Coordinates of C-alpha atoms and ligand atoms in Angstrom, one line a residue:
M1 CA 15.2 34.8 64.6
L2 CA 11.7 34.6 63.1
T3 CA 11.1 38.2 64.1
K4 CA 14.4 39.2 62.3
L5 CA 13.2 37.3 59.2
K6 CA 9.8 39.1 59.3
K7 CA 11.4 42.5 59.6
L8 CA 13.8 41.7 56.8
E9 CA 10.9 40.6 54.5
A10 CA 9.0 43.7 55.2
A11 CA 11.9 46.0 54.6
A12 CA 12.8 44.2 51.3
Q13 CA 9.2 44.4 50.1
Q14 CA 9.1 48.1 50.8
A15 CA 12.4 48.6 49.0
L16 CA 11.2 46.6 46.1
D17 CA 8.1 48.7 45.7
S18 CA 10.1 51.9 45.5
C19 CA 12.6 50.5 42.9
A20 CA 12.4 52.7 39.8
D21 CA 14.8 51.0 37.4
A22 CA 16.8 47.9 36.6
D23 CA 19.9 49.2 38.4
A24 CA 18.0 49.7 41.6
L25 CA 16.5 46.2 41.3
E26 CA 20.0 44.7 40.9
A27 CA 21.3 46.6 43.8
L28 CA 18.4 45.3 45.9
R29 CA 19.1 41.7 44.8
V30 CA 22.7 42.1 45.9
Q31 CA 21.7 43.8 49.2
Y32 CA 19.4 40.9 50.3
L33 CA 20.3 37.8 48.2
G34 CA 23.9 38.4 47.2
K35 CA 26.8 36.4 48.8
K36 CA 27.3 39.0 51.4
G37 CA 23.6 40.0 51.5
E38 CA 21.4 40.4 54.6
L39 CA 19.3 37.2 54.0
T40 CA 22.4 35.2 53.2
A41 CA 23.9 36.4 56.5
L42 CA 20.8 35.3 58.4
L43 CA 20.9 31.9 56.9
K44 CA 24.4 31.5 58.2
E45 CA 23.0 32.1 61.7
L46 CA 20.8 29.2 61.4
Q47 CA 23.4 26.9 63.0
S48 CA 23.0 28.9 66.3
V49 CA 19.2 28.3 66.4
D50 CA 17.9 25.4 68.7
A51 CA 17.7 22.2 66.8
D52 CA 13.9 21.9 67.3
Q53 CA 13.4 25.5 66.0
R54 CA 15.8 25.0 63.0
P55 CA 13.3 23.3 60.5
V56 CA 10.7 26.0 61.0
V57 CA 13.2 28.9 60.8
G58 CA 15.0 27.3 57.9
A59 CA 11.8 26.8 55.9
E60 CA 10.8 30.4 56.5
A61 CA 14.1 31.7 55.5
N62 CA 14.0 29.7 52.3
R63 CA 10.5 30.8 51.4
I64 CA 11.6 34.4 51.7
K65 CA 14.7 33.7 49.6
V66 CA 12.7 32.1 46.9
E67 CA 9.8 34.6 46.9
L68 CA 12.0 37.7 47.0
G69 CA 14.1 36.3 44.1
E70 CA 11.0 35.6 42.1
A71 CA 9.6 39.1 42.8
I72 CA 12.7 40.9 41.8
R73 CA 12.9 38.8 38.6
A74 CA 9.1 39.6 37.8
K75 CA 9.5 43.2 38.4
T76 CA 12.7 43.4 36.2
E77 CA 10.9 41.6 33.4
S78 CA 7.9 43.9 33.5
M79 CA 10.0 47.0 33.5
D80 CA 11.9 45.7 30.5
R81 CA 8.6 45.1 28.6
Q82 CA 7.5 48.5 29.4
R83 CA 10.7 50.1 28.2
R84 CA 10.4 48.2 24.9
Q85 CA 6.8 49.2 24.5
Q86 CA 7.7 52.8 25.0
Q87 CA 10.4 52.6 22.5
L88 CA 8.2 50.9 19.9
E89 CA 5.7 53.7 20.4
S90 CA 8.1 56.6 20.0
D91 CA 9.8 54.9 17.0
S92 CA 6.5 54.1 15.1
I93 CA 6.2 54.7 11.4
E94 CA 3.4 57.1 10.6
D95 CA 2.0 55.6 7.4
V96 CA 3.3 52.3 5.8
T97 CA 1.5 53.0 2.7
L98 CA 3.4 56.2 1.8
P99 CA 5.4 55.7 -1.5
S100 CA 9.2 55.1 -1.0
G101 CA 12.0 56.8 -2.9
L102 CA 12.1 56.2 -6.7
I103 CA 13.7 52.9 -7.7
M104 CA 15.3 52.8 -11.0
P105 CA 15.8 49.2 -12.1
G106 CA 18.8 48.6 -14.4
A107 CA 19.0 46.8 -17.6
I108 CA 21.8 44.8 -19.2
H109 CA 23.1 46.8 -22.2
P110 CA 21.7 45.5 -25.5
L111 CA 25.2 44.9 -27.0
T112 CA 26.1 42.9 -23.8
Q113 CA 22.8 40.9 -24.1
V114 CA 23.6 40.1 -27.8
T115 CA 27.2 39.2 -27.0
H116 CA 26.0 36.8 -24.2
R117 CA 23.5 35.2 -26.6
I118 CA 26.2 34.6 -29.3
V119 CA 28.6 33.2 -26.8
E120 CA 25.9 31.0 -25.4
I121 CA 25.0 29.6 -28.8
F122 CA 28.7 28.6 -29.5
H123 CA 29.1 27.3 -26.0
G124 CA 26.4 24.8 -26.9
L125 CA 28.5 23.8 -29.9
G126 CA 31.5 23.1 -27.7
Y127 CA 33.4 26.4 -28.1
A128 CA 35.5 27.9 -25.2
V129 CA 35.8 31.7 -24.6
A130 CA 39.2 33.1 -25.3
D131 CA 40.6 36.7 -24.8
G132 CA 43.5 38.9 -26.1
P133 CA 44.9 42.4 -25.8
Q134 CA 43.2 45.4 -27.3
I135 CA 46.5 47.1 -27.8
E136 CA 48.3 45.1 -30.5
T137 CA 51.5 45.0 -32.6
D138 CA 51.4 45.2 -36.3
Y139 CA 52.5 41.5 -36.3
Y140 CA 49.4 40.2 -34.6
N141 CA 46.9 42.5 -36.1
F142 CA 48.2 42.3 -39.6
S143 CA 51.4 40.4 -40.7
A144 CA 50.7 37.1 -38.9
L145 CA 47.2 37.2 -40.5
N146 CA 48.8 37.3 -43.9
F147 CA 48.0 41.0 -44.7
P148 CA 50.6 42.2 -47.2
D149 CA 52.9 45.0 -46.2
N150 CA 51.0 47.5 -48.4
H151 CA 47.5 46.4 -47.5
P152 CA 45.2 49.5 -47.3
A153 CA 43.8 48.5 -43.8
R154 CA 47.2 49.5 -42.4
D155 CA 46.6 53.0 -43.6
M156 CA 46.3 55.8 -41.1
Q157 CA 42.7 56.2 -42.5
D158 CA 41.5 53.0 -40.8
T159 CA 43.8 52.2 -37.9
F160 CA 44.3 54.1 -34.7
F161 CA 48.1 54.0 -34.1
V162 CA 49.4 54.6 -30.6
E163 CA 53.1 55.2 -29.8
N164 CA 56.0 52.8 -30.3
G165 CA 54.4 51.1 -33.3
L166 CA 51.5 49.8 -31.3
L167 CA 47.9 50.0 -32.5
L168 CA 44.4 49.6 -31.3
R169 CA 43.4 46.2 -32.8
T170 CA 41.0 46.7 -35.8
H171 CA 39.4 43.3 -35.4
T172 CA 39.4 40.3 -33.0
S173 CA 41.2 38.1 -35.5
P174 CA 44.7 38.6 -33.8
V175 CA 43.4 36.6 -30.9
Q176 CA 43.4 33.5 -33.3
I177 CA 47.2 34.0 -33.5
H178 CA 47.7 34.4 -29.7
V179 CA 45.6 31.3 -29.0
M180 CA 47.3 29.2 -31.7
E181 CA 50.7 30.2 -30.5
R182 CA 49.8 28.8 -27.0
R183 CA 47.9 25.7 -27.9
R184 CA 47.9 22.8 -30.3
P185 CA 44.9 21.5 -32.2
P186 CA 42.2 20.5 -31.8
L187 CA 40.8 23.8 -30.7
K188 CA 37.3 25.6 -30.9
I189 CA 37.3 29.1 -29.4
I190 CA 35.0 32.1 -29.4
V191 CA 36.4 35.6 -28.8
P192 CA 34.1 38.4 -27.9
G193 CA 35.7 41.8 -27.6
A194 CA 36.0 45.5 -28.5
V195 CA 37.7 46.7 -31.7
Y196 CA 38.7 50.1 -33.0
R197 CA 38.6 51.8 -36.4
H198 CA 38.9 55.3 -37.7
D199 CA 35.2 55.5 -38.7
D200 CA 32.3 57.4 -37.4
D201 CA 28.8 57.7 -39.0
I202 CA 25.3 56.3 -38.7
T203 CA 26.4 52.7 -39.2
H204 CA 30.0 52.9 -38.0
S205 CA 31.5 53.7 -34.6
P206 CA 35.2 54.2 -33.7
I207 CA 34.8 51.5 -31.1
F208 CA 32.6 48.5 -31.8
Y209 CA 32.3 44.8 -30.9
Q210 CA 33.1 41.6 -32.7
V211 CA 32.8 37.9 -31.8
E212 CA 35.6 35.9 -33.5
G213 CA 35.3 32.2 -33.9
L214 CA 38.1 29.6 -34.8
A215 CA 38.1 25.9 -35.1
V216 CA 41.2 23.9 -36.0
D217 CA 41.4 20.1 -36.3
E218 CA 42.3 17.4 -38.7
S219 CA 39.9 17.1 -41.7
I220 CA 37.8 20.2 -41.1
T221 CA 36.0 21.3 -44.3
M222 CA 34.0 24.2 -45.6
A223 CA 30.9 22.1 -44.9
D224 CA 31.6 22.2 -41.2
L225 CA 31.8 26.0 -41.4
K226 CA 28.6 26.2 -43.2
G227 CA 26.8 23.9 -40.8
T228 CA 28.2 25.8 -37.8
L229 CA 27.0 29.1 -39.2
R230 CA 23.7 27.7 -40.1
R231 CA 23.2 26.6 -36.5
F232 CA 24.1 30.1 -35.3
V233 CA 21.7 31.9 -37.7
V234 CA 18.8 29.5 -36.7
E235 CA 19.4 29.9 -33.0
M236 CA 19.8 33.7 -33.3
F237 CA 17.0 34.5 -35.8
G238 CA 14.8 31.4 -36.0
D239 CA 14.3 28.2 -38.0
N240 CA 13.1 29.6 -41.2
T241 CA 15.7 32.4 -41.7
P242 CA 17.3 32.1 -45.2
M243 CA 21.1 32.2 -45.2
R244 CA 23.6 32.2 -48.1
L245 CA 27.4 32.3 -48.4
R246 CA 28.8 34.8 -51.0
P247 CA 32.4 34.5 -52.3
S248 CA 34.6 37.3 -50.7
F249 CA 38.2 37.9 -49.7
F250 CA 40.1 38.2 -46.5
P251 CA 43.9 37.9 -46.3
F252 CA 43.7 35.3 -43.5
T253 CA 41.2 32.8 -45.1
E254 CA 41.1 31.0 -48.4
P255 CA 38.5 30.5 -49.6
S256 CA 36.6 33.4 -48.0
A257 CA 32.9 34.1 -47.7
E258 CA 30.5 36.7 -46.6
V259 CA 27.4 35.4 -45.0
D260 CA 24.0 37.0 -45.6
M261 CA 20.7 36.3 -43.9
G262 CA 17.2 37.0 -45.4
C263 CA 16.0 40.4 -44.5
P264 CA 13.6 40.0 -41.5
N265 CA 11.9 43.3 -42.5
C266 CA 10.7 42.4 -46.0
C267 CA 11.4 38.6 -45.9
G268 CA 13.2 38.9 -49.2
K269 CA 9.7 39.1 -50.9
A270 CA 9.1 42.7 -51.1
K271 CA 12.0 43.5 -53.4
A272 CA 11.9 47.0 -55.0
K273 CA 9.3 48.2 -52.5
G274 CA 11.6 50.5 -50.5
C275 CA 12.8 48.2 -47.6
R276 CA 14.9 50.5 -45.5
L277 CA 16.8 47.6 -44.0
C278 CA 18.2 45.7 -46.9
G279 CA 17.8 48.3 -49.7
D280 CA 15.4 45.9 -51.5
S281 CA 18.1 43.3 -52.0
G282 CA 16.3 40.9 -49.6
W283 CA 19.6 40.0 -47.9
L284 CA 21.6 41.4 -45.0
E285 CA 25.4 40.7 -44.6
I286 CA 25.9 39.5 -41.0
L287 CA 29.5 38.1 -40.9
G288 CA 32.7 37.3 -42.6
A289 CA 34.2 33.7 -42.6
G290 CA 36.4 31.3 -44.4
M291 CA 38.9 28.5 -44.2
V292 CA 42.0 29.5 -42.4
D293 CA 44.7 30.3 -44.9
P294 CA 47.6 27.8 -44.8
A295 CA 50.0 30.7 -44.5
V296 CA 48.4 31.7 -41.2
L297 CA 48.7 28.1 -39.9
E298 CA 52.5 28.1 -40.9
N299 CA 52.9 31.4 -39.0
V300 CA 52.0 29.6 -35.8
D301 CA 53.9 26.4 -36.6
Y302 CA 50.9 24.3 -37.4
D303 CA 51.5 21.9 -40.3
P304 CA 48.9 22.8 -43.0
E305 CA 49.2 19.3 -44.5
R306 CA 47.8 17.9 -41.4
Y307 CA 45.5 20.6 -40.0
Q308 CA 42.7 22.7 -41.4
G309 CA 40.4 25.2 -39.8
F310 CA 37.7 27.7 -40.3
A311 CA 37.2 31.1 -38.8
F312 CA 34.5 33.7 -38.7
G313 CA 33.9 37.2 -37.4
I314 CA 30.6 38.5 -36.3
G315 CA 29.7 42.1 -35.9
V316 CA 27.8 42.5 -32.6
E317 CA 26.2 45.8 -33.4
R318 CA 25.1 44.5 -36.8
I319 CA 23.3 41.6 -35.2
A320 CA 21.8 43.7 -32.5
M321 CA 20.5 46.3 -35.0
I322 CA 18.9 43.6 -37.1
L323 CA 17.4 41.9 -34.1
Y324 CA 15.9 45.0 -32.5
G325 CA 15.3 47.1 -35.7
I326 CA 17.7 49.8 -34.8
D327 CA 18.9 52.1 -37.6
D328 CA 21.5 54.3 -35.9
I329 CA 24.5 52.7 -34.3
R330 CA 25.1 55.7 -32.1
L331 CA 22.1 54.9 -29.9
F332 CA 24.2 52.1 -28.4
Y333 CA 26.8 54.4 -27.0
D334 CA 24.8 57.6 -26.1
G335 CA 23.7 56.1 -22.8
A336 CA 20.3 57.7 -23.1
L337 CA 17.9 56.0 -20.6
P338 CA 14.7 56.1 -22.8
F339 CA 16.6 53.9 -25.2
L340 CA 18.4 51.5 -22.7
E341 CA 15.3 51.1 -20.5
Q342 CA 13.6 49.2 -23.4
F343 CA 16.0 46.4 -22.9
A344 CA 15.2 45.7 -19.2
Ligands
DAH1 N1 38.4 40.3 -39.2 C1 37.3 40.5 -40.2 C2 36.8 42.0 -40.0 O1 37.1 42.5 -39.0 C3 36.1 39.6 -40.0 C4 36.4 38.2 -40.3 C5 36.3 37.8 -41.6 C6 36.9 37.4 -39.3 C7 36.7 36.5 -41.9 C8 37.2 36.0 -39.6 C9 37.1 35.6 -40.9 O2 37.7 35.2 -38.7 O3 37.4 34.3 -41.2 O4 36.3 42.5 -41.0

């Protein structure tokens, strides 16, 4: 029995030495140590060995089993390591300092940046963002906002009409009506969005952006409107920016005002010295505003005896042009990278 074990060990060792890959090693393991393997079979014969011989033979058989198993495992591991090393060497990168492909970082469009900033300022004052359709009916865009039937804004000259009496909204004010129809006061909303007009020159674009504001509650006054707009101007342009309200007219507000800020270019001081931005007036118009006309409140079934409100409409391009000193509105829409990259 001991001789058989010796022969088996020698044969296994020889076979192990000539194993060239993992499959051969596994086959070898099965051949000797598997359930039906040669060593396993010998171990079963142990019962037939004389009792006094059995401990010696058993110990020898076990030693071979353990050592052979260990040797197979070690060789498998070392072949694995070798294979990985070879792979690493053949996959190697030649020069990690070589420049990679050109990476072009994007930038948020300046009009989007300014819109976000405006919304953020009014968020801070408790306003919620609302939204409405860009294709409107005459009712929402005009009639409900108290435009008389013969108002010139309804003219083909200004408004893009689409079929079936629908039109592209000319301002964000119709969203006031949509929101008030759905909700009861108190409400404070801000509405950023695209608007459309038949207009195209250095300061006008057929599509442009506004942010509408509306606050309705009991006992709201013009002082609330002025304080709110003051807050906006200070946050947007800085503490010391002058601001004034000028009487104006909008069909949906009474009284109405246009709001000017001091020209940041000449600071209102260099009057009559050729300021390109303000035409030497020292002031720049930045938005329209007013107290919601009682007729508009009635159109949405709000009791004008009980509720008052104020509204305002900010031109996003106008704010962005003043903020960044841009004099041609078309730069916003051309998509030219040298312009846009400056806002990264
Ligand atoms: N909708 C006006 C426009 O597009 C702007 C405006 C003026 C909005 C006064 C208002 C407002 O809410 O109160 O010219």
